[in-house]
Amino acid sequence: EIVLTQSPGTLSLSPGERATLSCRASQTVYSTYLAWFQQKPGQAPRLLIYGASGRATGIPVRFSGSGSGTDFTLTISRLEPEDSAVYYCQQFASTPLTFGGGTKVEIK
Amino acid sequence: DVQLVESGGGLVQPGGSLRLSCTASGFTFNSHWMHWVRQDPVKGLLWVSRINDDGGSTRYADFVKGRFTVSRDNSKNTLYLQMNSVRVDDTAIYYCVRRGNIAGHYYLDVWGKGTTVTVSS
């Protein structure tokens, strides 16, 4: 099973600042199979990034993904108040599909 | 509008059974593999099961293998999860999720709102 470790656990930043979220895999994940999700309280996860760097439909350009191998990053270039949420990475490379533990982004 | 709507959740006693349903609309259901993912406050998001587009291939997480069965009725645009011998730690929100595929990129692109399963005596 591929274990995904996300850091930091919580990120507290001001509007307009840049957020950098990390996802580290326990073994190599081909970038095609790495995704990021955003989840707000009481809602289902929403796909942000697929294939490590592709933006899903309707996702603002301030969200970007990068990385390869075992290290992946989600960057929010300029935080907006509505970006307050928990962000999860997820791999599709092998079964069982697995999710990271999440990074909570708080807007000051 | 592309939509997935789960139903069938509720309170069930340990050792009991429950069947979850997920009705799809707004897209060609029989062209997509489908997944069940669950979420609880302690363990977070956990993949439960998946089924291919024609229902001929299924996979399960080890913690539900032999207890849960995924199936689909493409004529009714509906996905199912039969849950038997449920345990207290099966308590979670269960999401029905569509697998998308663009140029070899696989992703869970459409999620239902979820249905809550509570296992308690």
XYZ file of C-alpha atoms in Angstrom:
229
model
C 0.000 0.000 0.000
C 1.289 3.446 -0.924
C 1.258 5.737 2.105
C 0.871 9.456 1.438
C 2.188 11.819 4.113
C 1.081 15.426 3.979
C 2.725 18.385 5.660
C 2.238 20.631 7.414
C -0.819 19.532 9.332
C -2.112 23.083 9.545
C -1.161 26.226 7.663
C -2.312 29.612 8.951
C -1.790 32.445 6.490
C -3.212 35.830 5.557
C -5.160 36.643 2.406
C -2.837 37.276 -0.521
C -0.073 35.079 0.855
C 1.265 31.994 -0.896
C 0.474 28.525 0.466
C 2.729 25.564 -0.232
C 1.395 22.112 0.680
C 3.496 18.964 0.517
C 2.586 15.350 -0.205
C 5.233 12.644 0.089
C 4.646 9.084 -1.119
C 6.163 5.961 0.426
C 7.075 4.760 -3.066
C 7.248 6.245 -6.539
C 3.944 7.433 -7.962
C 3.818 8.155 -11.671
C 2.581 11.752 -11.895
C -0.399 10.707 -14.038
C -1.833 9.087 -10.943
C -1.594 11.884 -8.375
C -4.505 14.193 -7.532
C -5.367 16.939 -5.047
C -8.751 17.637 -3.473
C -10.251 20.474 -1.467
C -12.848 19.777 1.209
C -14.874 22.364 3.092
C -16.929 21.518 6.217
C -20.077 19.564 5.448
C -19.132 19.077 1.806
C -17.709 16.262 -0.266
C -14.140 16.570 -1.529
C -13.770 18.535 -4.742
C -11.163 17.680 -7.365
C -8.605 20.459 -7.832
C -5.652 18.873 -9.627
C -5.277 15.649 -11.596
C -2.193 14.132 -13.171
C -0.118 16.060 -10.603
C -0.450 19.373 -12.480
C -3.661 19.486 -14.496
C -6.320 21.861 -13.195
C -9.805 20.417 -13.050
C -12.696 22.210 -14.706
C -13.553 25.509 -13.057
C -10.559 25.591 -10.722
C -8.977 29.050 -10.439
C -5.496 29.555 -11.855
C -4.132 30.419 -8.411
C -4.155 26.654 -7.718
C -1.235 24.747 -9.226
C 0.310 21.333 -8.751
C 3.824 20.073 -9.347
C 6.179 17.280 -8.492
C 7.190 13.786 -9.493
C 8.401 10.524 -8.072
C 7.671 10.661 -4.354
C 7.360 14.411 -3.770
C 4.400 16.495 -4.867
C 3.304 20.039 -4.096
C 0.071 21.987 -4.223
C 0.561 25.743 -4.391
C -2.084 28.391 -3.857
C -0.432 31.505 -5.239
C -2.512 34.201 -3.543
C -4.866 33.030 -0.823
C -8.479 34.100 -0.879
C -10.792 33.811 2.156
C -12.775 31.075 0.390
C -9.640 28.879 0.211
C -10.068 27.986 3.883
C -10.428 24.194 3.740
C -8.673 20.863 4.168
C -6.587 19.713 1.205
C -5.882 16.059 0.431
C -3.555 14.352 -2.006
C -4.548 10.988 -3.459
C -2.859 8.340 -5.598
C -4.343 6.199 -8.321
C -1.146 4.281 -9.082
C -2.089 1.106 -7.273
C -4.894 -0.510 -5.332
C -5.814 0.277 -2.656
C -6.192 3.884 -3.702
C -4.942 5.979 -0.811
C -5.340 9.514 0.478
C -3.041 11.656 2.549
C -4.065 12.751 6.017
C -4.793 16.278 4.860
C -3.488 19.808 5.397
C -5.829 22.328 6.961
C -5.451 25.823 5.532
C -6.689 28.580 7.799
C -7.057 32.162 6.635
C -6.150 34.723 9.300
C -26.067 18.547 -14.573
C -23.710 15.722 -13.660
C -24.866 14.333 -10.342
C -24.497 11.391 -7.977
C -27.033 10.906 -5.197
C -26.460 8.345 -2.461
C -29.159 6.828 -0.291
C -29.665 3.957 2.107
C -27.559 5.082 5.037
C -28.784 4.941 8.600
C -28.381 3.267 11.960
C -27.563 -0.442 11.951
C -26.545 -2.802 14.739
C -23.156 -4.516 14.740
C -23.362 -7.671 12.654
C -26.268 -6.317 10.639
C -26.649 -5.451 6.967
C -27.333 -2.353 4.917
C -27.463 -1.623 1.201
C -26.342 1.728 -0.114
C -27.470 3.008 -3.500
C -26.090 5.731 -5.724
C -28.125 7.085 -8.601
C -26.270 8.807 -11.408
C -27.576 11.432 -13.814
C -26.261 13.850 -16.410
C -23.634 11.532 -17.899
C -23.235 8.152 -19.572
C -23.113 5.959 -16.482
C -22.090 2.766 -18.258
C -18.931 4.414 -19.590
C -17.410 5.042 -16.183
C -15.773 2.982 -13.486
C -17.231 3.829 -10.097
C -15.831 3.871 -6.572
C -17.013 3.981 -2.983
C -14.939 6.081 -0.582
C -15.706 6.578 3.095
C -14.694 9.209 5.604
C -14.632 9.313 9.355
C -13.040 11.846 11.719
C -10.374 9.421 12.949
C -9.124 7.624 9.837
C -9.964 10.297 7.276
C -10.686 9.385 3.667
C -10.502 5.660 2.907
C -11.084 3.967 -0.408
C -13.578 1.109 -0.031
C -14.241 -0.455 -3.395
C -14.424 -0.001 -7.146
C -16.263 -1.570 -10.046
C -15.502 -1.339 -13.748
C -17.890 -0.007 -16.353
C -19.716 -3.256 -17.162
C -19.652 -4.650 -13.621
C -17.418 -7.558 -14.522
C -14.470 -6.518 -12.362
C -14.444 -5.432 -8.730
C -11.825 -4.636 -6.108
C -12.041 -4.094 -2.357
C -10.054 -2.673 0.487
C -8.802 -5.400 2.798
C -10.892 -4.122 5.705
C -14.174 -4.807 3.837
C -13.186 -7.826 1.765
C -15.617 -10.683 2.266
C -18.164 -8.409 3.964
C -19.062 -5.761 1.367
C -20.120 -6.287 -2.241
C -20.189 -3.614 -4.933
C -22.485 -3.959 -7.933
C -24.185 -1.843 -10.540
C -27.308 -1.839 -12.695
C -26.473 0.144 -15.820
C -30.096 -0.008 -16.979
C -31.014 1.968 -13.856
C -27.884 4.155 -13.722
C -27.377 2.918 -10.189
C -24.392 1.770 -8.133
C -24.796 -0.339 -5.001
C -22.810 -1.291 -1.944
C -24.118 -4.252 0.007
C -22.703 -4.093 3.522
C -22.897 -7.276 5.600
C -21.472 -8.132 9.024
C -20.971 -4.459 9.727
C -18.726 -3.370 12.558
C -18.630 -0.272 14.747
C -15.604 0.967 12.823
C -17.594 0.932 9.578
C -19.303 4.060 10.906
C -18.601 6.776 8.334
C -19.919 8.944 5.571
C -19.963 6.876 2.376
C -19.367 8.658 -0.915
C -20.144 7.392 -4.376
C -17.477 8.663 -6.781
C -17.050 8.636 -10.545
C -13.704 7.883 -12.163
C -12.805 10.241 -14.964
C -10.156 9.595 -17.585
C -8.544 12.091 -19.939
C -5.547 10.974 -21.982
C -4.581 8.377 -19.413
C -5.042 10.638 -16.419
C -7.308 8.896 -13.936
C -9.083 10.954 -11.344
C -12.096 10.901 -9.025
C -13.906 13.779 -10.645
C -17.514 13.638 -9.437
C -18.539 12.957 -5.840
C -21.963 12.530 -4.326
C -22.912 14.368 -1.158
C -22.522 11.174 0.832
C -24.751 9.035 3.021
C -24.067 8.465 6.705
C -23.808 4.972 8.120
C -23.803 4.572 11.890
C -23.082 1.159 13.390
C -24.127 1.013 17.018
C -26.084 -1.140 19.418
